[in-house]
Amino acid sequence: MISVSGFLGQLFAIALALVLAPLLSGWVGQCRAWFQSRSAPPLLLPYFMLQKLFNKDVVLAHNASSLFRAAPFLIFGCMVLACAIVPTLSTDLPFAPAADALALVGVFGLARIFISLAGMDVGTSFGTLGGRREMLVGFLAEPALLMVFFTLAMIAQSTSLATIVETLAHRDLVIYPSLAFAGIAFTFVSLAENARVPVDNPATHLELTMIHEAMILEYSGRHLALIEWAASLKLYAYSCLGLALFFPWGIAPGDNFLALVAAIPLLLLKLAIGGAFLAGIETVNAKMRIFRAPEFLGTAFMLAVLGLLVRLLLESRV
Amino acid sequence: MTNFLPIDFLLTAGCAWLVIGLLGLVAPRNTQLISKMLFPLGALVGVGVGLVALDALGGPAQTAVLAIGLPDLPFHLRLDNLSAVFALLLGFVAAGISIYAAGYFRKGEGTAPGLMCLQYHFFLASMLMVLLADDAYAFMVAWESMALSSFFLVTTDHKHEEIRRAGYLYLLIAHIGAIGILLCFGVMTGGMGGGGGDYSFAGMRAQDLSPFWASAAFLLALAGFGAKAGLVPLHVWLPEAHPAAPSPVSAMMSGVMLKTAIYGLLRVSFDLLHSTLWWWGVVALVIGLATALFGVLYSTVQNDMKRLLAYSSIENIGLITVGIGLTLVFHAYRMEGLAALAMTAVLYHGLAHAGFKSLLFLCTGSVLHATRERSLGKLGGLIHRMPWVAWLALAGVIASAGLPPLSGFVSEWLLLQSFLFSPGLPHPWLNMVVPVAAALVVLVAALAGFAMVKFYGIIFLGQMREPALKDAHDAGPWEKAGLAWLALITLLLGVLPSTVILRIDAATRQLLGTGLADKLNENGWWMLAPISAERASYEPLIVLVTIAAMLLLVRWLVRHLYHGRVRRTTAWDCGYHFEGPRAQDTAEGFSQPIRRIFEPMFRMERHFPTARDVKPYYSVKVEDHFWHWCYLPVARAAGWVSTLIVTLQGGRIAVYLMYSFITLLLLLLVARP
């Protein structure tokens, strides 16, 4: 049932994700520096960081438990699985039936629970604060994300990501207004989920405002490396998901080798533009207070519901 | 009698439970005999019940008549697929809880162990009887036995006043519910239309009720069974009774007894009534959503670990009711494929919740034994002292948060799938409302994650909030075995959804005439694709194996390519070293965002410190709105009426004789021939 080429394609997609994810983070950082008229860090900085962290000793707090030590590996595993499910180059993924859009949200949720629990494990004030805020952002973002997926699932009559992308990529040129709403909502949710400005700031350890950084304060060495890598994999997965859902052109439909090869530069181009766009958003926005986050994500949720209703009311004949 | 049918076996099992209970009375103070012999025996019977029910699934319905009860009113019993699914749940979950209970009950606490053993096994037998009853009389007898035995179990520690109060509240609401159920059966016997009066379920099935009376019966059933299940606003007994009861009893009540109410609701609305109206579904959907949202919000702000779980049970019952509502809507419009999907979600969530919630309640029991502390604010860091309990509780927490690859996610996934394919309902505004309901279901699921992180993180992680916690010890072997059994159920329900659904499909088929089996058989056993593989699929085993494989592979690679060195030192915490355990979030602190965002949902009494306080303190007390909206007014009215009646009771016998005389005169006037 599972073709060899499909399997190889799947492995290639995972490998590509592992390699490209830190690069994407580096690229966003570089664009951000350019937009803010700073001199940019090297593009390959994230790789150097990973290399350095893997070489360093792990420094554990005295009362760090086994869960604390297992969590980075679990989170990394979840993110690799997520990257395997999201169609990046081709929709012929042997892993795709393993988890549809709803299960993908579940996999992200699993990673979130583990990182929050790990944040609470050492028992410092920042750790618990970060864990609580992460769960706050999570329960606000998850419904909005699922509403986006619901809208798309109704268009494609399927919750399988591969089917959704295939339907959207190879449809006749019909404009779906619902997709516009869903796209904006998805952008909002991605910003929140990836700990980006305006919900969180990945570049700060400013004590009272941090979320993601607060949870991982106690991590060091290979644990921190895996968490950072997993965070960039999450950014990569969300970016690819957004690109695949709202700009699906160029994704190879099956095990067509030529289309697959052509998909790679197109993906790189799209990711470069997407990363620059993200850096632009982060530049023109300021970090908001944590209690504005409900408003921000509430807006995302409303937009997603609006998209769904538009789909139901106006496009049901399409 | 040549062949021994499953129903005969189940009857024997029920009797065996009764005998085990009675044996406890032989030596009521012999803890050793009772806990090491009788409870494990009860667990064995439980496994037997589960296996027989599993075997009976898919077979024809079997009936039996027991010549006990009143003269000319024998008990009718029937084992069909719906009963079998719930008997399966009862048997397997009871087995885990009984094993755990073997190590749990100690000397010299509350009720004598022998009496406890009797009550416990009587409770089990009466729940089995509820599932087997095939007439209103047997059902009500079993139902009341269940309520009474669980009441005595709840009030095990009857020396504390608040426990007696909780027990009273439970008994009161159980009886309000019982009245609803009794009236519902009364309506369904067809006494309204003249004739009728057949109290057996077969007779009720044969009745053709008018839509008005059918609706009345449905609403009565919803209220009656809702009181037992904990639907808003009849939920108030749950968060009182669960913390009061010993943990195995809480686990049994939350895991199994609430499901008997779901069983009753399914039995009445799909089996006994057959003219389904679409608005029944909407009523159930709305009440279910309100219950789920209410339950989860309150569970996030609780500071008592068992109350937190009790509210979480309310949430799960709400989700199940949402599923029932959806099934009713689809069933009313004859969209049987989707109805089967939603019904499967209902049954599956029942099974899943029974597993993971009993597991979590039992874990709180172990924590309680180890620390004598129920308040979250005085726990913390227990993963170091009780690693077994902590890691097994993690399975329950992930399942309860509705995350892959464990059991809670499967049912949630099925429920969302049935929501997703709801467009196509021949009713325009339903079409629009239903997806928004789905959004609320997702919000509930996400909030459940918040509540579970709070539950787990504050109990098991962090620093110990009290010095006494250093002496905490892990659970004993019996307790570990019980926990591991339930965790195994949670895991199996999580990773083998197709296999399980193929077994319980018989019940769906019985109630709706169609099931998911054909669709599932098209794909492999590892894949859950209820409609078709192109539309939606989920392979939890692959998810689990991938994450586990990545974990091991990455760990090996990192050690191989780099090193595995670890140094231990004090926590960094941005360089501030003077933090004690008090700097961690308290239970109140953790739920602060919820209290702030959903402020109108709670009734709060807060005290904030000011700059001039000599002894500044912060306190918050969250109360239930419904208590003030529904219950206190009724209680006040009752008090007012009784003060009026008091004026009649002067205490003088002459006055009382005059009352009797006047009554007699009035009766003579009225009853004059």
mmCIF file of N, CA, C and O in Angstrom, chain A residues 51 54-64 66 95 97-98 100 103 110 113 117 120-121 123-126 128 132 135-136 146 157-159 163 217-218 222 301 308 313, chain B residues 384 391 403-404 409 413 417 420 432 435 438-439 442 450 461-463 527 534-537 539 546 551 558 562-563 565-569 572-573 579 583-585 589-590 597:
data_model
loop_
_atom_site.group_PDB
_atom_site.id
_atom_site.type_symbol
_atom_site.label_atom_id
_atom_site.label_comp_id
_atom_site.label_asym_id
_atom_site.label_seq_id
_atom_site.Cartn_x
_atom_site.Cartn_y
_atom_site.Cartn_z
ATOM 1 N N GLN A 51 24.871 23.491 17.826
ATOM 2 C CA GLN A 51 26.145 22.793 17.979
ATOM 3 C C GLN A 51 26.766 23.082 19.353
ATOM 4 O O GLN A 51 27.173 22.176 20.073
ATOM 5 N N PHE A 54 24.678 21.421 22.177
ATOM 6 C CA PHE A 54 24.840 19.967 22.254
ATOM 7 C C PHE A 54 26.167 19.606 22.907
ATOM 8 O O PHE A 54 26.291 18.580 23.559
ATOM 9 N N ASN A 55 27.183 20.444 22.699
ATOM 10 C CA ASN A 55 28.481 20.145 23.286
ATOM 11 C C ASN A 55 28.545 20.435 24.777
ATOM 12 O O ASN A 55 29.371 19.878 25.485
ATOM 13 N N LYS A 56 27.696 21.333 25.229
ATOM 14 C CA LYS A 56 27.787 21.745 26.632
ATOM 15 C C LYS A 56 27.214 20.678 27.559
ATOM 16 O O LYS A 56 26.365 19.874 27.173
ATOM 17 N N ASP A 57 27.632 20.725 28.805
ATOM 18 C CA ASP A 57 27.047 19.846 29.815
ATOM 19 C C ASP A 57 25.623 20.279 30.111
ATOM 20 O O ASP A 57 25.291 21.456 29.981
ATOM 21 N N VAL A 58 24.821 19.323 30.549
ATOM 22 C CA VAL A 58 23.497 19.678 31.043
ATOM 23 C C VAL A 58 23.636 20.055 32.504
ATOM 24 O O VAL A 58 24.218 19.312 33.287
ATOM 25 N N VAL A 59 23.145 21.233 32.859
ATOM 26 C CA VAL A 59 23.163 21.642 34.258
ATOM 27 C C VAL A 59 21.732 21.577 34.762
ATOM 28 O O VAL A 59 20.874 22.327 34.316
ATOM 29 N N LEU A 60 21.475 20.618 35.646
ATOM 30 C CA LEU A 60 20.112 20.398 36.116
ATOM 31 C C LEU A 60 19.944 20.978 37.506
ATOM 32 O O LEU A 60 20.865 20.931 38.319
ATOM 33 N N ALA A 61 18.768 21.490 37.776
ATOM 34 C CA ALA A 61 18.462 21.912 39.139
ATOM 35 C C ALA A 61 18.358 20.675 40.017
ATOM 36 O O ALA A 61 18.058 19.583 39.527
ATOM 37 N N HIS A 62 18.590 20.845 41.312
ATOM 38 C CA HIS A 62 18.603 19.689 42.210
ATOM 39 C C HIS A 62 17.303 18.927 42.179
ATOM 40 O O HIS A 62 17.281 17.709 42.238
ATOM 41 N N ASN A 63 16.203 19.648 42.119
ATOM 42 C CA ASN A 63 14.948 18.921 42.206
ATOM 43 C C ASN A 63 14.272 18.735 40.846
ATOM 44 O O ASN A 63 13.067 18.582 40.773
ATOM 45 N N ALA A 64 15.063 18.754 39.779
ATOM 46 C CA ALA A 64 14.480 18.447 38.472
ATOM 47 C C ALA A 64 14.166 16.951 38.431
ATOM 48 O O ALA A 64 14.975 16.134 38.830
ATOM 49 N N SER A 66 12.431 13.268 36.597
ATOM 50 C CA SER A 66 12.601 12.522 35.352
ATOM 51 C C SER A 66 11.754 13.114 34.236
ATOM 52 O O SER A 66 12.123 13.071 33.068
ATOM 53 N N PHE A 95 2.654 9.171 5.999
ATOM 54 C CA PHE A 95 2.289 9.517 7.368
ATOM 55 C C PHE A 95 0.962 10.248 7.445
ATOM 56 O O PHE A 95 0.371 10.338 8.507
ATOM 57 N N PRO A 97 -2.165 9.719 6.695
ATOM 58 C CA PRO A 97 -3.364 9.145 7.329
ATOM 59 C C PRO A 97 -3.237 8.996 8.833
ATOM 60 O O PRO A 97 -4.241 8.825 9.517
ATOM 61 N N ALA A 98 -2.020 9.062 9.352
ATOM 62 C CA ALA A 98 -1.843 8.850 10.789
ATOM 63 C C ALA A 98 -2.535 9.925 11.607
ATOM 64 O O ALA A 98 -3.028 9.665 12.692
ATOM 65 N N ASP A 100 -5.000 13.542 11.038
ATOM 66 C CA ASP A 100 -5.588 14.577 10.191
ATOM 67 C C ASP A 100 -5.406 15.926 10.884
ATOM 68 O O ASP A 100 -4.649 16.034 11.846
ATOM 69 N N ALA A 103 -6.081 15.857 14.610
ATOM 70 C CA ALA A 103 -5.043 15.175 15.374
ATOM 71 C C ALA A 103 -3.764 16.004 15.403
ATOM 72 O O ALA A 103 -3.024 15.965 16.387
ATOM 73 N N LEU A 110 -0.236 18.192 22.802
ATOM 74 C CA LEU A 110 0.565 17.289 23.634
ATOM 75 C C LEU A 110 1.919 17.932 23.952
ATOM 76 O O LEU A 110 2.381 17.932 25.092
ATOM 77 N N ILE A 113 1.451 20.654 26.534
ATOM 78 C CA ILE A 113 1.275 20.157 27.907
ATOM 79 C C ILE A 113 2.636 19.792 28.481
ATOM 80 O O ILE A 113 2.944 20.115 29.629
ATOM 81 N N LEU A 117 4.356 21.493 31.721
ATOM 82 C CA LEU A 117 4.670 20.694 32.902
ATOM 83 C C LEU A 117 6.156 20.789 33.223
ATOM 84 O O LEU A 117 6.553 20.908 34.386
ATOM 85 N N MET A 120 6.884 23.813 35.031
ATOM 86 C CA MET A 120 6.481 23.814 36.437
ATOM 87 C C MET A 120 7.361 22.905 37.281
ATOM 88 O O MET A 120 7.268 22.911 38.504
ATOM 89 N N ASP A 121 8.168 22.078 36.629
ATOM 90 C CA ASP A 121 8.806 20.995 37.362
ATOM 91 C C ASP A 121 9.823 21.459 38.390
ATOM 92 O O ASP A 121 9.885 20.932 39.489
ATOM 93 N N GLY A 123 9.971 24.252 39.879
ATOM 94 C CA GLY A 123 9.305 24.930 40.973
ATOM 95 C C GLY A 123 9.848 26.307 41.242
ATOM 96 O O GLY A 123 9.979 26.718 42.389
ATOM 97 N N THR A 124 10.178 27.039 40.191
ATOM 98 C CA THR A 124 10.585 28.428 40.349
ATOM 99 C C THR A 124 9.409 29.312 39.970
ATOM 100 O O THR A 124 8.465 28.854 39.335
ATOM 101 N N SER A 125 9.505 30.570 40.362
ATOM 102 C CA SER A 125 8.366 31.448 40.087
ATOM 103 C C SER A 125 8.175 31.654 38.590
ATOM 104 O O SER A 125 7.053 31.642 38.101
ATOM 105 N N PHE A 126 9.263 31.811 37.860
ATOM 106 C CA PHE A 126 9.110 32.055 36.420
ATOM 107 C C PHE A 126 8.584 30.837 35.692
ATOM 108 O O PHE A 126 7.808 30.953 34.754
ATOM 109 N N THR A 128 6.533 28.413 36.709
ATOM 110 C CA THR A 128 5.095 28.218 36.820
ATOM 111 C C THR A 128 4.341 29.323 36.102
ATOM 112 O O THR A 128 3.309 29.079 35.488
ATOM 113 N N ARG A 132 1.657 28.560 33.159
ATOM 114 C CA ARG A 132 0.267 29.034 33.211
ATOM 115 C C ARG A 132 -0.072 29.879 31.992
ATOM 116 O O ARG A 132 -1.131 29.734 31.388
ATOM 117 N N MET A 135 -0.456 27.787 28.825
ATOM 118 C CA MET A 135 -1.740 27.109 28.751
ATOM 119 C C MET A 135 -2.856 28.098 28.438
ATOM 120 O O MET A 135 -3.823 27.774 27.770
ATOM 121 N N LEU A 136 -2.702 29.317 28.934
ATOM 122 C CA LEU A 136 -3.689 30.367 28.636
ATOM 123 C C LEU A 136 -3.732 30.638 27.136
ATOM 124 O O LEU A 136 -4.795 30.607 26.508
ATOM 125 N N LEU A 146 -8.865 25.392 15.307
ATOM 126 C CA LEU A 146 -9.762 24.342 14.835
ATOM 127 C C LEU A 146 -10.882 24.904 13.969
ATOM 128 O O LEU A 146 -11.327 24.252 13.022
ATOM 129 N N GLN A 157 -14.341 18.894 2.091
ATOM 130 C CA GLN A 157 -15.094 17.721 2.539
ATOM 131 C C GLN A 157 -14.186 16.663 3.145
ATOM 132 O O GLN A 157 -14.380 15.469 2.948
ATOM 133 N N SER A 158 -13.178 17.103 3.845
ATOM 134 C CA SER A 158 -12.247 16.152 4.441
ATOM 135 C C SER A 158 -11.428 16.869 5.496
ATOM 136 O O SER A 158 -11.191 18.066 5.391
ATOM 137 N N THR A 159 -11.015 16.139 6.525
ATOM 138 C CA THR A 159 -10.110 16.756 7.493
ATOM 139 C C THR A 159 -8.675 16.316 7.253
ATOM 140 O O THR A 159 -7.786 16.742 7.977
ATOM 141 N N THR A 163 -5.641 15.767 1.619
ATOM 142 C CA THR A 163 -6.799 15.977 0.752
ATOM 143 C C THR A 163 -7.152 17.453 0.660
ATOM 144 O O THR A 163 -7.485 17.958 -0.419
ATOM 145 N N LEU A 217 13.611 28.404 31.139
ATOM 146 C CA LEU A 217 14.747 29.044 31.807
ATOM 147 C C LEU A 217 15.711 28.035 32.409
ATOM 148 O O LEU A 217 16.912 28.255 32.428
ATOM 149 N N GLU A 218 15.188 26.945 32.942
ATOM 150 C CA GLU A 218 16.039 26.014 33.677
ATOM 151 C C GLU A 218 16.717 24.988 32.767
ATOM 152 O O GLU A 218 17.434 24.123 33.233
ATOM 153 N N ARG A 222 22.058 19.900 25.983
ATOM 154 C CA ARG A 222 21.325 19.210 24.916
ATOM 155 C C ARG A 222 19.819 19.368 25.076
ATOM 156 O O ARG A 222 19.092 19.421 24.084
ATOM 157 N N PHE A 301 -10.533 34.110 16.743
ATOM 158 C CA PHE A 301 -11.616 33.146 16.821
ATOM 159 C C PHE A 301 -12.843 33.650 16.082
ATOM 160 O O PHE A 301 -13.471 32.932 15.291
ATOM 161 N N LEU A 308 -16.228 30.500 8.740
ATOM 162 C CA LEU A 308 -17.047 29.288 8.705
ATOM 163 C C LEU A 308 -18.474 29.625 8.294
ATOM 164 O O LEU A 308 -19.077 28.948 7.445
ATOM 165 N N LEU A 313 -23.063 29.967 4.637
ATOM 166 C CA LEU A 313 -24.200 30.743 4.142
ATOM 167 C C LEU A 313 -24.061 31.073 2.665
ATOM 168 O O LEU A 313 -25.005 30.945 1.904
ATOM 169 N N HIS B 384 8.906 13.098 43.092
ATOM 170 C CA HIS B 384 10.150 12.563 43.659
ATOM 171 C C HIS B 384 9.888 11.470 44.668
ATOM 172 O O HIS B 384 10.694 10.569 44.836
ATOM 173 N N TRP B 391 3.716 8.901 37.387
ATOM 174 C CA TRP B 391 3.766 8.567 35.958
ATOM 175 C C TRP B 391 2.455 7.936 35.486
ATOM 176 O O TRP B 391 2.036 8.152 34.346
ATOM 177 N N LEU B 403 -5.890 14.503 24.623
ATOM 178 C CA LEU B 403 -4.763 14.625 23.706
ATOM 179 C C LEU B 403 -4.375 13.256 23.168
ATOM 180 O O LEU B 403 -4.510 12.246 23.864
ATOM 181 N N PRO B 404 -3.901 13.202 21.928
ATOM 182 C CA PRO B 404 -3.420 11.937 21.410
ATOM 183 C C PRO B 404 -2.163 11.538 22.163
ATOM 184 O O PRO B 404 -1.463 12.421 22.662
ATOM 185 N N PHE B 409 -8.767 11.424 23.523
ATOM 186 C CA PHE B 409 -8.723 12.078 22.217
ATOM 187 C C PHE B 409 -9.599 11.371 21.198
ATOM 188 O O PHE B 409 -10.211 12.025 20.347
ATOM 189 N N TRP B 413 -12.261 13.271 19.034
ATOM 190 C CA TRP B 413 -12.068 13.297 17.589
ATOM 191 C C TRP B 413 -13.344 12.845 16.878
ATOM 192 O O TRP B 413 -13.803 13.487 15.925
ATOM 193 N N GLN B 417 -15.643 15.069 14.489
ATOM 194 C CA GLN B 417 -15.936 14.629 13.128
ATOM 195 C C GLN B 417 -17.436 14.665 12.869
ATOM 196 O O GLN B 417 -17.887 15.083 11.801
ATOM 197 N N LEU B 420 -18.460 18.086 12.305
ATOM 198 C CA LEU B 420 -17.927 18.650 11.070
ATOM 199 C C LEU B 420 -18.783 18.286 9.873
ATOM 200 O O LEU B 420 -18.925 19.066 8.940
ATOM 201 N N MET B 432 -26.220 26.407 11.125
ATOM 202 C CA MET B 432 -25.293 27.456 11.519
ATOM 203 C C MET B 432 -24.887 27.321 12.969
ATOM 204 O O MET B 432 -23.755 27.600 13.336
ATOM 205 N N PRO B 435 -21.979 24.238 14.028
ATOM 206 C CA PRO B 435 -20.519 24.456 14.022
ATOM 207 C C PRO B 435 -20.045 25.347 15.164
ATOM 208 O O PRO B 435 -18.951 25.146 15.700
ATOM 209 N N ALA B 438 -19.586 23.316 17.975
ATOM 210 C CA ALA B 438 -18.310 22.591 17.871
ATOM 211 C C ALA B 438 -17.172 23.438 18.413
ATOM 212 O O ALA B 438 -16.281 22.940 19.100
ATOM 213 N N ALA B 439 -17.224 24.753 18.128
ATOM 214 C CA ALA B 439 -16.168 25.636 18.627
ATOM 215 C C ALA B 439 -16.149 25.621 20.146
ATOM 216 O O ALA B 439 -15.087 25.603 20.768
ATOM 217 N N VAL B 442 -14.505 22.566 21.425
ATOM 218 C CA VAL B 442 -13.048 22.679 21.358
ATOM 219 C C VAL B 442 -12.523 23.536 22.502
ATOM 220 O O VAL B 442 -11.502 23.211 23.126
ATOM 221 N N PHE B 450 -5.933 22.882 30.436
ATOM 222 C CA PHE B 450 -5.474 23.836 31.461
ATOM 223 C C PHE B 450 -5.702 23.253 32.853
ATOM 224 O O PHE B 450 -4.810 23.254 33.706
ATOM 225 N N LEU B 461 4.573 18.164 40.556
ATOM 226 C CA LEU B 461 5.796 18.834 40.120
ATOM 227 C C LEU B 461 6.121 20.004 41.045
ATOM 228 O O LEU B 461 5.382 20.320 41.963
ATOM 229 N N GLY B 462 7.241 20.636 40.762
ATOM 230 C CA GLY B 462 7.639 21.793 41.545
ATOM 231 C C GLY B 462 8.307 21.395 42.849
ATOM 232 O O GLY B 462 8.711 20.254 43.043
ATOM 233 N N GLN B 463 8.425 22.376 43.743
ATOM 234 C CA GLN B 463 8.995 22.075 45.051
ATOM 235 C C GLN B 463 7.885 21.711 46.020
ATOM 236 O O GLN B 463 6.740 22.104 45.827
ATOM 237 N N MET B 527 -6.156 1.681 11.772
ATOM 238 C CA MET B 527 -6.618 2.966 11.270
ATOM 239 C C MET B 527 -8.065 3.224 11.666
ATOM 240 O O MET B 527 -8.909 2.346 11.548
ATOM 241 N N GLU B 534 -10.166 8.940 2.860
ATOM 242 C CA GLU B 534 -9.845 10.238 2.250
ATOM 243 C C GLU B 534 -10.407 11.376 3.089
ATOM 244 O O GLU B 534 -9.894 12.475 3.086
ATOM 245 N N ARG B 535 -11.526 11.113 3.754
ATOM 246 C CA ARG B 535 -12.186 12.206 4.460
ATOM 247 C C ARG B 535 -11.549 12.469 5.811
ATOM 248 O O ARG B 535 -11.353 13.629 6.184
ATOM 249 N N ALA B 536 -11.287 11.438 6.554
ATOM 250 C CA ALA B 536 -10.722 11.657 7.879
ATOM 251 C C ALA B 536 -10.144 10.356 8.369
ATOM 252 O O ALA B 536 -10.785 9.321 8.253
ATOM 253 N N SER B 537 -8.957 10.412 8.889
ATOM 254 C CA SER B 537 -8.395 9.191 9.437
ATOM 255 C C SER B 537 -7.468 9.548 10.587
ATOM 256 O O SER B 537 -6.961 10.667 10.677
ATOM 257 N N GLU B 539 -4.536 7.425 13.151
ATOM 258 C CA GLU B 539 -3.858 6.167 13.499
ATOM 259 C C GLU B 539 -3.046 6.393 14.763
ATOM 260 O O GLU B 539 -1.866 6.714 14.702
ATOM 261 N N THR B 546 5.688 6.659 16.638
ATOM 262 C CA THR B 546 6.596 7.668 16.089
ATOM 263 C C THR B 546 7.210 8.499 17.203
ATOM 264 O O THR B 546 8.431 8.700 17.238
ATOM 265 N N LEU B 551 11.853 9.653 20.401
ATOM 266 C CA LEU B 551 12.425 9.890 21.725
ATOM 267 C C LEU B 551 13.686 9.037 21.913
ATOM 268 O O LEU B 551 14.749 9.541 22.261
ATOM 269 N N VAL B 558 22.050 11.627 20.422
ATOM 270 C CA VAL B 558 22.708 12.717 21.148
ATOM 271 C C VAL B 558 23.820 12.160 22.024
ATOM 272 O O VAL B 558 24.919 12.689 22.069
ATOM 273 N N TYR B 562 27.424 13.202 20.892
ATOM 274 C CA TYR B 562 27.981 14.181 21.803
ATOM 275 C C TYR B 562 28.347 13.501 23.105
ATOM 276 O O TYR B 562 29.332 12.798 23.190
ATOM 277 N N HIS B 563 27.550 13.640 24.136
ATOM 278 C CA HIS B 563 27.889 13.062 25.429
ATOM 279 C C HIS B 563 26.614 12.996 26.247
ATOM 280 O O HIS B 563 25.573 13.488 25.832
ATOM 281 N N ARG B 565 26.636 13.971 29.660
ATOM 282 C CA ARG B 565 27.046 14.511 30.952
ATOM 283 C C ARG B 565 25.953 15.357 31.584
ATOM 284 O O ARG B 565 25.240 16.089 30.896
ATOM 285 N N VAL B 566 25.840 15.252 32.897
ATOM 286 C CA VAL B 566 24.844 16.005 33.653
ATOM 287 C C VAL B 566 25.497 16.527 34.910
ATOM 288 O O VAL B 566 26.255 15.819 35.557
ATOM 289 N N ARG B 567 25.271 17.786 35.233
ATOM 290 C CA ARG B 567 25.700 18.320 36.519
ATOM 291 C C ARG B 567 24.467 18.789 37.265
ATOM 292 O O ARG B 567 23.505 19.245 36.668
ATOM 293 N N ARG B 568 24.501 18.679 38.580
ATOM 294 C CA ARG B 568 23.365 19.132 39.390
ATOM 295 C C ARG B 568 23.760 20.375 40.153
ATOM 296 O O ARG B 568 24.871 20.443 40.715
ATOM 297 N N THR B 569 22.898 21.340 40.200
ATOM 298 C CA THR B 569 23.169 22.550 40.967
ATOM 299 C C THR B 569 21.847 23.167 41.381
ATOM 300 O O THR B 569 20.785 22.583 41.125
ATOM 301 N N TRP B 572 18.352 27.972 38.475
ATOM 302 C CA TRP B 572 18.899 29.260 38.073
ATOM 303 C C TRP B 572 17.910 30.393 38.363
ATOM 304 O O TRP B 572 18.198 31.323 39.090
ATOM 305 N N ASP B 573 16.727 30.288 37.766
ATOM 306 C CA ASP B 573 15.659 31.264 37.976
ATOM 307 C C ASP B 573 16.136 32.708 37.843
ATOM 308 O O ASP B 573 15.979 33.513 38.763
ATOM 309 N N GLU B 579 14.742 31.813 46.503
ATOM 310 C CA GLU B 579 13.334 31.472 46.406
ATOM 311 C C GLU B 579 13.036 30.167 47.121
ATOM 312 O O GLU B 579 13.667 29.166 46.864
ATOM 313 N N ALA B 583 7.448 30.687 46.384
ATOM 314 C CA ALA B 583 7.479 31.545 45.202
ATOM 315 C C ALA B 583 6.783 30.897 44.014
ATOM 316 O O ALA B 583 6.506 31.549 43.021
ATOM 317 N N GLN B 584 6.484 29.610 44.136
ATOM 318 C CA GLN B 584 5.779 28.963 43.030
ATOM 319 C C GLN B 584 4.345 29.450 42.983
ATOM 320 O O GLN B 584 3.823 29.966 43.959
ATOM 321 N N ASP B 585 3.707 29.185 41.858
ATOM 322 C CA ASP B 585 2.286 29.462 41.771
ATOM 323 C C ASP B 585 1.546 28.618 42.784
ATOM 324 O O ASP B 585 1.820 27.436 42.938
ATOM 325 N N GLY B 589 -3.192 30.978 42.239
ATOM 326 C CA GLY B 589 -2.421 31.756 41.281
ATOM 327 C C GLY B 589 -2.488 31.160 39.896
ATOM 328 O O GLY B 589 -2.614 31.876 38.906
ATOM 329 N N PHE B 590 -2.455 29.839 39.844
ATOM 330 C CA PHE B 590 -2.440 29.210 38.533
ATOM 331 C C PHE B 590 -3.716 29.508 37.761
ATOM 332 O O PHE B 590 -3.702 29.667 36.548
ATOM 333 N N ILE B 597 -10.544 36.191 32.978
ATOM 334 C CA ILE B 597 -11.187 36.217 31.670
ATOM 335 C C ILE B 597 -12.668 35.862 31.777
ATOM 336 O O ILE B 597 -13.507 36.451 31.121
#
